[in-house]
Structure formats: C-alpha cells, structure tokens
Amino acid sequence: MVRAFGLALAVAILVLVALASIAIGAKELSLGQVWHGLFEDSGTYGDVVVAERMSRTVLGLLAGAALGLAGAVLQALTRNPLADPGLLGINAGASAAVVTAITFLGVTSLSGYVWFAFFGAAAVGALVWFLGGSRGATPVRLALAGTAISAALYGYLQAVMIMDDAALGKMRFWTVGSLSAATDSTIDQVLPFLLAGTVLALALARPLNAMAMGDDTAKALGANLNRTRALSMLAATVLCGAATAACGPIVFVGLMVPHVVRSFTGPDLRWILPYAAILSPVLLLGADVIGRIVARPAELQVGIVTAILGGPVFIYLVRRRRTAQL
C-alpha cells in the first residue's frame, strides 16, 4: 500500500515537472501566453514557443523513462547497482555511428542520423552479447566486453572529430545530450522502439528477480537464464539506443534513479521498474528546466546539467558502497 501510494505521488510530481517544462524556459512567457499556447493555438510567438516546449517535454518524458528502465534492467542483469546504460557500450555505439554518418556519408539532419544512432547502438549491443559469451554470458563478461568496446569506439570518435572540423561542429551539441532539437518527427520515429522496449523491460521483472537470487535458485524457480539475459540486453539496447538517437548520450540518469529507487522499494523489480520509469523523466526534465534558467537568454544543454548533478552523486554512491563492504 505504501509503495502504491508512493507511485501515485511520483506520478503527481512528474505532472508538475512536465508543466514546469512547458511554462518555464530561456524565453520568458506569461502564464496567459502559456495557457493560450496550450489550448488556443493561433500561430502567435507565444503559441509557437509553447508548441516547441511541448515537443521537448514529450521527448524528455519518453527519453527519461527509457534511460531509467534501461539502467534498472542493466543493474539487475550485471548485478551491479552502479551500472548504467553506458556500461555496455550502447552510448558509444550510437555516437560512433552518428560521427560516421556525418563525416563519410554527408548526413546532416537529425531525421537522417537518428537511424544511424539507433542501429549503431543495436550493433554494439549485439557485439557485446557475442563477446560476452552469447548463451554462456555472465554479468562480468558483459561488463568487460562493454567497457573494452566503449574505449575503442570513443577513441575512434575522437580521432574522426579531430580530423574533421565539420563533424566536430555538427556533433558538439549532440554529444553532450540535448532536448532542444525535439520535433514531432523525432518523437514519431523513436516512439515505436521506446514502447516496445518498455513493454519488454516490464515483462522481465519476474525472471530478473529470480536471477537476483543466484543462477541455481533461478533455474530451480523455472527461469531460463540465457533467454532472460538475451532479452534484457535487447530491452536495454532498444531503450537506450532510441533515447540516445533522439537526444544524444545523456549520462547518469540511468545510474542515479534506479539506485535511489532501490533504497525505498527494496530489490523487487516489479516496483523498481515502474518507479524508475516515472522518476527518471522527473530528473531529466528538471535538469532541462534548470539548464534553461541558469544561462538565460541562452541555455545549458541537459546532458551537461545531469553530468554536473550526477558526478557528486556517483562519488557519494561509490563511497557509501565501499564503506558498506568494509
């Protein structure tokens, strides 16, 4: 009952943050202009700004939920509460694919390279699964394979961007993570993948719960370990790949929120996953609003804000985990 009430409270907080994301921005609007833009669209300046913020807010909701779910699934899969979607190289795969598309194929628009980002993430997810042992994959093998591939791809990414000034100019906002380029077209392109990944992640709650008790116990409970690991990799890749394709690599959301949620829901993924899907957009949209306010009339990209907020939190979590082990 308490956790159900908390979930309802989390939804209410999400609604408030979403409304703040529409009402507050680098360009100041009165509440009357915001109301008019929401319900009486007539093409005025304020209406256009509100429409842009609506797309930005919707993308933030979807991307935040995707990153939170991907982080929770990966933490359960690797049995590492400090894991995040970047651990398996998914962000690196998306970034490398976009740099390749811009530099060698001449792709310049978001609608063009969003697909390269997605398929780059998917390819790296498949490669990590293969190098991690495929059917014999273990959490340690997957983490090691992801770390090695990430290092190689980021080296490639930096080399290409240094040699190609055009690629550097076009990538500099995408690589830090941003919601500012959100459009209805972008949302339409990634929405099917985000919905499919969300359904798959939520369906994995029970088998991942069984795996948390150890492989032998999970087998005794009827869980198919290889299938669960493969589907978990697929869910995380689809969710993180689609979110990264639309917004760029946004760090720490998939790490912080599931870890914090676990502190008051316990280890049951049937509660962790819904909470992560609701509270991760709260963090992402909240960081986006902060970025619009602190640098007026310009704005600070959301990926920079989450990194600034996440760095100290990550250090605290590592220190607390180390203290608990001593």
mmCIF file of C-alpha atoms in Angstrom:
data_model
loop_
_atom_site.group_PDB
_atom_site.id
_atom_site.type_symbol
_atom_site.label_atom_id
_atom_site.label_comp_id
_atom_site.label_asym_id
_atom_site.label_seq_id
_atom_site.Cartn_x
_atom_site.Cartn_y
_atom_site.Cartn_z
ATOM 1 C CA MET A 1 0.000 0.000 0.000
ATOM 2 C CA VAL A 2 2.808 2.416 0.889
ATOM 3 C CA ARG A 3 4.661 1.709 -2.352
ATOM 4 C CA ALA A 4 1.453 2.122 -4.374
ATOM 5 C CA PHE A 5 0.819 5.496 -2.706
ATOM 6 C CA GLY A 6 4.426 6.470 -3.420
ATOM 7 C CA LEU A 7 3.947 5.576 -7.081
ATOM 8 C CA ALA A 8 0.877 7.797 -7.282
ATOM 9 C CA LEU A 9 2.846 10.605 -5.628
ATOM 10 C CA ALA A 10 5.651 10.113 -8.154
ATOM 11 C CA VAL A 11 3.137 10.480 -10.997
ATOM 12 C CA ALA A 12 1.860 13.730 -9.457
ATOM 13 C CA ILE A 13 5.420 15.073 -9.212
ATOM 14 C CA LEU A 14 6.036 14.109 -12.833
ATOM 15 C CA VAL A 15 2.942 16.034 -13.947
ATOM 16 C CA LEU A 16 4.118 19.140 -12.073
ATOM 17 C CA VAL A 17 7.624 18.939 -13.565
ATOM 18 C CA ALA A 18 6.171 18.450 -17.049
ATOM 19 C CA LEU A 19 4.011 21.552 -16.606
ATOM 20 C CA ALA A 20 7.063 23.485 -15.407
ATOM 21 C CA SER A 21 8.943 22.311 -18.501
ATOM 22 C CA ILE A 22 6.210 23.839 -20.676
ATOM 23 C CA ALA A 23 5.840 27.062 -18.685
ATOM 24 C CA ILE A 24 9.491 27.868 -17.896
ATOM 25 C CA GLY A 25 12.234 28.411 -20.425
ATOM 26 C CA ALA A 26 15.055 30.574 -21.705
ATOM 27 C CA LYS A 27 12.391 32.763 -23.342
ATOM 28 C CA GLU A 28 10.095 34.219 -20.718
ATOM 29 C CA LEU A 29 6.360 33.852 -21.300
ATOM 30 C CA SER A 30 3.452 34.933 -19.132
ATOM 31 C CA LEU A 31 1.080 32.310 -17.750
ATOM 32 C CA GLY A 32 -1.550 33.755 -20.093
ATOM 33 C CA GLN A 33 0.664 33.114 -23.112
ATOM 34 C CA VAL A 34 1.367 29.579 -21.927
ATOM 35 C CA TRP A 35 -2.356 28.901 -21.428
ATOM 36 C CA HIS A 36 -3.168 30.372 -24.842
ATOM 37 C CA GLY A 37 -0.462 28.279 -26.482
ATOM 38 C CA LEU A 38 -1.786 25.094 -24.882
ATOM 39 C CA PHE A 39 -5.466 25.490 -25.641
ATOM 40 C CA GLU A 40 -5.939 28.268 -28.229
ATOM 41 C CA ASP A 41 -3.217 27.881 -30.825
ATOM 42 C CA SER A 42 -3.356 30.795 -33.271
ATOM 43 C CA GLY A 43 0.231 30.953 -34.503
ATOM 44 C CA THR A 44 1.443 33.824 -32.301
ATOM 45 C CA TYR A 45 5.011 33.971 -30.949
ATOM 46 C CA GLY A 46 3.980 32.563 -27.586
ATOM 47 C CA ASP A 47 1.999 29.763 -29.208
ATOM 48 C CA VAL A 48 4.991 28.717 -31.292
ATOM 49 C CA VAL A 49 7.273 28.685 -28.241
ATOM 50 C CA VAL A 50 4.784 26.595 -26.252
ATOM 51 C CA ALA A 51 4.449 24.144 -29.156
ATOM 52 C CA GLU A 52 8.239 23.761 -29.229
ATOM 53 C CA ARG A 53 8.311 23.203 -25.484
ATOM 54 C CA MET A 54 5.545 20.619 -25.769
ATOM 55 C CA SER A 55 7.626 18.526 -28.176
ATOM 56 C CA ARG A 56 10.653 18.988 -25.962
ATOM 57 C CA THR A 57 8.730 17.917 -22.873
ATOM 58 C CA VAL A 58 7.230 14.843 -24.523
ATOM 59 C CA LEU A 59 10.663 13.753 -25.744
ATOM 60 C CA GLY A 60 12.053 14.325 -22.243
ATOM 61 C CA LEU A 61 9.310 12.150 -20.767
ATOM 62 C CA LEU A 62 9.967 9.341 -23.222
ATOM 63 C CA ALA A 63 13.776 9.507 -23.137
ATOM 64 C CA GLY A 64 13.885 9.802 -19.351
ATOM 65 C CA ALA A 65 11.652 6.758 -18.875
ATOM 66 C CA ALA A 66 13.735 4.802 -21.392
ATOM 67 C CA LEU A 67 17.044 5.641 -19.697
ATOM 68 C CA GLY A 68 15.665 4.826 -16.247
ATOM 69 C CA LEU A 69 14.289 1.461 -17.359
ATOM 70 C CA ALA A 70 17.490 0.622 -19.252
ATOM 71 C CA GLY A 71 19.578 1.449 -16.191
ATOM 72 C CA ALA A 72 17.401 -0.645 -13.872
ATOM 73 C CA VAL A 73 17.495 -3.629 -16.238
ATOM 74 C CA LEU A 74 21.280 -3.413 -16.672
ATOM 75 C CA GLN A 75 21.855 -3.103 -12.932
ATOM 76 C CA ALA A 76 19.786 -6.241 -12.417
ATOM 77 C CA LEU A 77 21.448 -8.056 -15.331
ATOM 78 C CA THR A 78 25.027 -7.264 -14.245
ATOM 79 C CA ARG A 79 24.182 -7.451 -10.515
ATOM 80 C CA ASN A 80 25.982 -4.151 -10.176
ATOM 81 C CA PRO A 81 23.993 -1.293 -8.596
ATOM 82 C CA LEU A 82 26.453 1.207 -10.085
ATOM 83 C CA ALA A 83 25.908 0.091 -13.674
ATOM 84 C CA ASP A 84 24.351 2.382 -16.261
ATOM 85 C CA PRO A 85 23.496 2.127 -19.984
ATOM 86 C CA GLY A 86 26.971 3.328 -20.942
ATOM 87 C CA LEU A 87 28.485 0.261 -19.277
ATOM 88 C CA LEU A 88 27.676 -1.977 -22.255
ATOM 89 C CA GLY A 89 28.903 0.481 -24.872
ATOM 90 C CA ILE A 90 25.460 1.429 -26.186
ATOM 91 C CA ASN A 91 26.082 5.179 -25.977
ATOM 92 C CA ALA A 92 29.472 4.752 -27.625
ATOM 93 C CA GLY A 93 27.959 2.735 -30.470
ATOM 94 C CA ALA A 94 25.327 5.382 -31.164
ATOM 95 C CA SER A 95 27.879 8.209 -31.078
ATOM 96 C CA ALA A 96 30.335 6.413 -33.361
ATOM 97 C CA ALA A 97 27.583 5.668 -35.879
ATOM 98 C CA VAL A 98 26.482 9.313 -35.992
ATOM 99 C CA VAL A 99 30.041 10.568 -36.484
ATOM 100 C CA THR A 100 30.489 8.068 -39.301
ATOM 101 C CA ALA A 101 27.243 9.162 -40.958
ATOM 102 C CA ILE A 102 28.145 12.863 -40.762
ATOM 103 C CA THR A 103 31.772 12.519 -41.823
ATOM 104 C CA PHE A 104 31.693 9.863 -44.511
ATOM 105 C CA LEU A 105 28.086 9.815 -45.746
ATOM 106 C CA GLY A 106 27.233 13.515 -45.600
ATOM 107 C CA VAL A 107 24.195 13.096 -43.351
ATOM 108 C CA THR A 108 23.388 16.435 -41.714
ATOM 109 C CA SER A 109 19.816 16.323 -40.358
ATOM 110 C CA LEU A 110 18.563 14.792 -37.147
ATOM 111 C CA SER A 111 15.956 12.799 -39.054
ATOM 112 C CA GLY A 112 18.804 11.361 -41.106
ATOM 113 C CA TYR A 113 21.293 10.333 -38.454
ATOM 114 C CA VAL A 114 18.775 9.276 -35.795
ATOM 115 C CA TRP A 115 18.606 5.911 -37.539
ATOM 116 C CA PHE A 116 22.387 5.575 -37.667
ATOM 117 C CA ALA A 117 22.499 6.237 -33.932
ATOM 118 C CA PHE A 118 19.887 3.628 -33.223
ATOM 119 C CA PHE A 119 21.445 0.919 -35.366
ATOM 120 C CA GLY A 120 24.917 1.741 -34.036
ATOM 121 C CA ALA A 121 23.631 1.140 -30.514
ATOM 122 C CA ALA A 122 21.935 -2.087 -31.598
ATOM 123 C CA ALA A 123 25.070 -3.353 -33.355
ATOM 124 C CA VAL A 124 27.221 -2.721 -30.301
ATOM 125 C CA GLY A 125 24.649 -4.399 -28.059
ATOM 126 C CA ALA A 126 24.772 -7.496 -30.262
ATOM 127 C CA LEU A 127 28.587 -7.415 -30.331
ATOM 128 C CA VAL A 128 28.792 -7.133 -26.544
ATOM 129 C CA TRP A 129 26.419 -10.078 -26.233
ATOM 130 C CA PHE A 130 28.588 -12.127 -28.617
ATOM 131 C CA LEU A 131 31.904 -11.217 -26.964
ATOM 132 C CA GLY A 132 30.391 -11.737 -23.537
ATOM 133 C CA GLY A 133 29.810 -15.376 -24.345
ATOM 134 C CA SER A 134 26.364 -15.363 -26.017
ATOM 135 C CA ARG A 135 24.469 -18.195 -24.327
ATOM 136 C CA GLY A 136 27.233 -18.511 -21.752
ATOM 137 C CA ALA A 137 27.269 -14.778 -20.983
ATOM 138 C CA THR A 138 27.834 -13.729 -17.398
ATOM 139 C CA PRO A 139 27.488 -10.284 -15.779
ATOM 140 C CA VAL A 140 31.271 -9.880 -15.514
ATOM 141 C CA ARG A 141 31.886 -10.874 -19.137
ATOM 142 C CA LEU A 142 29.214 -8.491 -20.403
ATOM 143 C CA ALA A 143 30.614 -5.587 -18.363
ATOM 144 C CA LEU A 144 34.192 -6.250 -19.513
ATOM 145 C CA ALA A 145 33.152 -6.557 -23.166
ATOM 146 C CA GLY A 146 31.140 -3.340 -22.955
ATOM 147 C CA THR A 147 33.982 -1.423 -21.326
ATOM 148 C CA ALA A 148 36.516 -2.577 -23.926
ATOM 149 C CA ILE A 149 34.265 -1.726 -26.876
ATOM 150 C CA SER A 150 33.393 1.677 -25.380
ATOM 151 C CA ALA A 151 37.070 2.583 -25.060
ATOM 152 C CA ALA A 152 37.776 1.595 -28.663
ATOM 153 C CA LEU A 153 34.755 3.423 -30.085
ATOM 154 C CA TYR A 154 35.359 6.619 -28.146
ATOM 155 C CA GLY A 155 38.940 6.591 -29.411
ATOM 156 C CA TYR A 156 37.607 6.290 -32.973
ATOM 157 C CA LEU A 157 35.061 9.046 -32.331
ATOM 158 C CA GLN A 158 37.654 11.485 -31.039
ATOM 159 C CA ALA A 159 40.047 10.736 -33.904
ATOM 160 C CA VAL A 160 37.402 11.398 -36.568
ATOM 161 C CA MET A 161 36.149 14.574 -34.904
ATOM 162 C CA ILE A 162 39.676 15.974 -34.543
ATOM 163 C CA MET A 163 40.437 15.347 -38.214
ATOM 164 C CA ASP A 164 37.107 16.698 -39.492
ATOM 165 C CA ASP A 165 36.140 20.193 -38.311
ATOM 166 C CA ALA A 166 32.708 19.881 -39.928
ATOM 167 C CA ALA A 167 31.938 16.758 -37.945
ATOM 168 C CA LEU A 168 33.131 18.438 -34.768
ATOM 169 C CA GLY A 169 30.849 21.430 -35.351
ATOM 170 C CA LYS A 170 27.797 19.315 -36.056
ATOM 171 C CA MET A 171 28.411 16.882 -33.216
ATOM 172 C CA ARG A 172 29.288 19.261 -30.397
ATOM 173 C CA PHE A 173 25.694 19.675 -29.174
ATOM 174 C CA TRP A 174 24.567 16.123 -29.870
ATOM 175 C CA THR A 175 27.469 14.564 -27.952
ATOM 176 C CA VAL A 176 26.628 16.396 -24.705
ATOM 177 C CA GLY A 177 22.962 15.379 -24.809
ATOM 178 C CA SER A 178 20.160 17.810 -25.566
ATOM 179 C CA LEU A 179 16.384 18.037 -25.847
ATOM 180 C CA SER A 180 16.481 21.344 -27.735
ATOM 181 C CA ALA A 181 16.181 19.753 -31.199
ATOM 182 C CA ALA A 182 12.994 17.858 -30.309
ATOM 183 C CA THR A 183 10.349 17.750 -33.020
ATOM 184 C CA ASP A 184 7.185 15.779 -33.603
ATOM 185 C CA SER A 185 9.021 13.903 -36.350
ATOM 186 C CA THR A 186 11.772 12.800 -33.966
ATOM 187 C CA ILE A 187 9.208 11.583 -31.454
ATOM 188 C CA ASP A 188 7.300 9.662 -34.124
ATOM 189 C CA GLN A 189 10.484 7.944 -35.291
ATOM 190 C CA VAL A 190 11.639 6.673 -31.896
ATOM 191 C CA LEU A 191 8.258 6.116 -30.208
ATOM 192 C CA PRO A 192 7.664 2.551 -31.531
ATOM 193 C CA PHE A 193 11.081 1.436 -30.283
ATOM 194 C CA LEU A 194 10.597 3.081 -26.892
ATOM 195 C CA LEU A 195 7.186 1.452 -26.430
ATOM 196 C CA ALA A 196 8.480 -1.989 -27.455
ATOM 197 C CA GLY A 197 11.493 -1.678 -25.141
ATOM 198 C CA THR A 198 9.306 -0.528 -22.241
ATOM 199 C CA VAL A 199 6.918 -3.463 -22.587
ATOM 200 C CA LEU A 200 9.811 -5.919 -22.800
ATOM 201 C CA ALA A 201 11.608 -4.425 -19.787
ATOM 202 C CA LEU A 202 8.493 -4.555 -17.600
ATOM 203 C CA ALA A 203 7.857 -8.157 -18.661
ATOM 204 C CA LEU A 204 11.351 -9.136 -17.452
ATOM 205 C CA ALA A 205 10.725 -8.107 -13.831
ATOM 206 C CA ARG A 206 9.901 -11.611 -12.551
ATOM 207 C CA PRO A 207 12.740 -13.560 -14.261
ATOM 208 C CA LEU A 208 15.262 -10.879 -13.267
ATOM 209 C CA ASN A 209 14.006 -11.119 -9.692
ATOM 210 C CA ALA A 210 14.673 -14.851 -9.819
ATOM 211 C CA MET A 211 18.178 -14.337 -11.240
ATOM 212 C CA ALA A 212 18.995 -11.943 -8.403
ATOM 213 C CA MET A 213 18.863 -14.926 -6.031
ATOM 214 C CA GLY A 214 21.603 -16.739 -7.929
ATOM 215 C CA ASP A 215 21.718 -18.882 -11.048
ATOM 216 C CA ASP A 216 20.977 -22.159 -9.296
ATOM 217 C CA THR A 217 17.966 -20.765 -7.464
ATOM 218 C CA ALA A 218 16.712 -19.084 -10.627
ATOM 219 C CA LYS A 219 16.892 -22.396 -12.514
ATOM 220 C CA ALA A 220 15.048 -24.123 -9.707
ATOM 221 C CA LEU A 221 12.304 -21.486 -9.987
ATOM 222 C CA GLY A 222 11.981 -22.182 -13.694
ATOM 223 C CA ALA A 223 13.785 -19.118 -15.076
ATOM 224 C CA ASN A 224 15.546 -19.505 -18.415
ATOM 225 C CA LEU A 225 18.849 -17.742 -17.729
ATOM 226 C CA ASN A 226 20.109 -17.457 -21.306
ATOM 227 C CA ARG A 227 16.784 -16.180 -22.627
ATOM 228 C CA THR A 228 16.431 -13.678 -19.773
ATOM 229 C CA ARG A 229 19.936 -12.313 -20.326
ATOM 230 C CA ALA A 230 19.419 -12.040 -24.086
ATOM 231 C CA LEU A 231 16.058 -10.300 -23.719
ATOM 232 C CA SER A 232 17.481 -7.977 -21.048
ATOM 233 C CA MET A 233 20.287 -6.977 -23.408
ATOM 234 C CA LEU A 234 17.729 -6.442 -26.164
ATOM 235 C CA ALA A 235 15.467 -4.305 -23.959
ATOM 236 C CA ALA A 236 18.341 -2.144 -22.713
ATOM 237 C CA THR A 237 19.741 -1.728 -26.221
ATOM 238 C CA VAL A 238 16.400 -0.731 -27.737
ATOM 239 C CA LEU A 239 15.570 1.700 -24.911
ATOM 240 C CA CYS A 240 18.973 3.334 -24.599
ATOM 241 C CA GLY A 241 19.609 3.249 -28.326
ATOM 242 C CA ALA A 242 16.367 5.028 -29.175
ATOM 243 C CA ALA A 243 16.821 7.618 -26.403
ATOM 244 C CA THR A 244 20.427 8.273 -27.413
ATOM 245 C CA ALA A 245 19.466 8.541 -31.071
ATOM 246 C CA ALA A 246 16.922 11.259 -30.286
ATOM 247 C CA CYS A 247 18.777 13.218 -27.585
ATOM 248 C CA GLY A 248 22.425 12.233 -27.706
ATOM 249 C CA PRO A 249 24.254 10.411 -24.901
ATOM 250 C CA ILE A 250 22.821 11.623 -21.583
ATOM 251 C CA VAL A 251 24.748 10.290 -18.608
ATOM 252 C CA PHE A 252 23.867 9.413 -15.008
ATOM 253 C CA VAL A 253 20.055 9.289 -15.383
ATOM 254 C CA GLY A 254 20.122 5.510 -15.812
ATOM 255 C CA LEU A 255 22.553 5.224 -12.909
ATOM 256 C CA MET A 256 21.134 7.556 -10.298
ATOM 257 C CA VAL A 257 17.403 6.990 -10.448
ATOM 258 C CA PRO A 258 17.275 3.154 -10.237
ATOM 259 C CA HIS A 259 19.852 3.246 -7.457
ATOM 260 C CA VAL A 260 17.851 5.787 -5.445
ATOM 261 C CA VAL A 261 14.570 3.988 -6.140
ATOM 262 C CA ARG A 262 16.004 0.716 -4.850
ATOM 263 C CA SER A 263 16.684 2.355 -1.484
ATOM 264 C CA PHE A 264 12.952 2.704 -0.718
ATOM 265 C CA THR A 265 11.318 -0.014 -2.852
ATOM 266 C CA GLY A 266 13.703 -2.804 -1.967
ATOM 267 C CA PRO A 267 15.131 -5.199 -4.582
ATOM 268 C CA ASP A 268 11.806 -6.146 -6.194
ATOM 269 C CA LEU A 269 11.978 -5.144 -9.863
ATOM 270 C CA ARG A 270 8.192 -5.200 -10.116
ATOM 271 C CA TRP A 271 8.368 -1.915 -8.181
ATOM 272 C CA ILE A 272 11.808 -0.656 -9.224
ATOM 273 C CA LEU A 273 10.952 -0.582 -12.933
ATOM 274 C CA PRO A 274 7.702 1.449 -12.670
ATOM 275 C CA TYR A 275 9.278 3.878 -10.218
ATOM 276 C CA ALA A 276 12.348 4.293 -12.450
ATOM 277 C CA ALA A 277 10.142 4.895 -15.494
ATOM 278 C CA ILE A 278 8.316 7.707 -13.675
ATOM 279 C CA LEU A 279 11.101 9.362 -11.671
ATOM 280 C CA SER A 280 13.768 9.334 -14.409
ATOM 281 C CA PRO A 281 11.774 11.831 -16.531
ATOM 282 C CA VAL A 282 11.423 13.958 -13.390
ATOM 283 C CA LEU A 283 15.211 14.166 -13.188
ATOM 284 C CA LEU A 284 15.705 14.711 -16.914
ATOM 285 C CA LEU A 285 13.024 17.382 -17.319
ATOM 286 C CA GLY A 286 14.046 19.050 -14.064
ATOM 287 C CA ALA A 287 17.651 19.247 -15.283
ATOM 288 C CA ASP A 288 16.436 20.628 -18.609
ATOM 289 C CA VAL A 289 14.445 23.379 -16.868
ATOM 290 C CA ILE A 290 17.477 24.272 -14.732
ATOM 291 C CA GLY A 291 19.612 24.486 -17.872
ATOM 292 C CA ARG A 292 17.156 26.927 -19.448
ATOM 293 C CA ILE A 293 17.088 29.186 -16.372
ATOM 294 C CA VAL A 294 20.733 29.438 -15.301
ATOM 295 C CA ALA A 295 22.083 30.581 -18.688
ATOM 296 C CA ARG A 296 19.311 32.948 -19.852
ATOM 297 C CA PRO A 297 18.884 34.146 -22.556
ATOM 298 C CA ALA A 298 20.890 31.150 -23.802
ATOM 299 C CA GLU A 299 20.582 27.694 -22.271
ATOM 300 C CA LEU A 300 22.760 24.934 -20.848
ATOM 301 C CA GLN A 301 22.298 21.543 -22.500
ATOM 302 C CA VAL A 302 20.570 18.949 -20.331
ATOM 303 C CA GLY A 303 23.439 16.471 -20.685
ATOM 304 C CA ILE A 304 25.788 18.975 -19.046
ATOM 305 C CA VAL A 305 23.370 19.589 -16.167
ATOM 306 C CA THR A 306 22.862 15.875 -15.470
ATOM 307 C CA ALA A 307 26.633 15.369 -15.544
ATOM 308 C CA ILE A 308 27.153 18.209 -13.054
ATOM 309 C CA LEU A 309 24.436 16.824 -10.784
ATOM 310 C CA GLY A 310 25.419 13.196 -11.290
ATOM 311 C CA GLY A 311 29.151 13.460 -10.644
ATOM 312 C CA PRO A 312 28.909 14.192 -6.905
ATOM 313 C CA VAL A 313 26.050 11.712 -6.525
ATOM 314 C CA PHE A 314 28.095 8.970 -8.196
ATOM 315 C CA ILE A 315 31.082 9.662 -5.926
ATOM 316 C CA TYR A 316 28.785 9.504 -2.889
ATOM 317 C CA LEU A 317 27.265 6.203 -4.044
ATOM 318 C CA VAL A 318 30.693 4.661 -4.655
ATOM 319 C CA ARG A 319 31.969 5.796 -1.262
ATOM 320 C CA ARG A 320 28.851 4.532 0.511
ATOM 321 C CA ARG A 321 29.095 1.169 -1.274
ATOM 322 C CA ARG A 322 32.778 0.881 -0.360
ATOM 323 C CA THR A 323 32.047 1.754 3.276
ATOM 324 C CA ALA A 324 29.300 -0.875 3.396
ATOM 325 C CA GLN A 325 31.728 -3.525 2.151
ATOM 326 C CA LEU A 326 34.401 -2.731 4.765
#
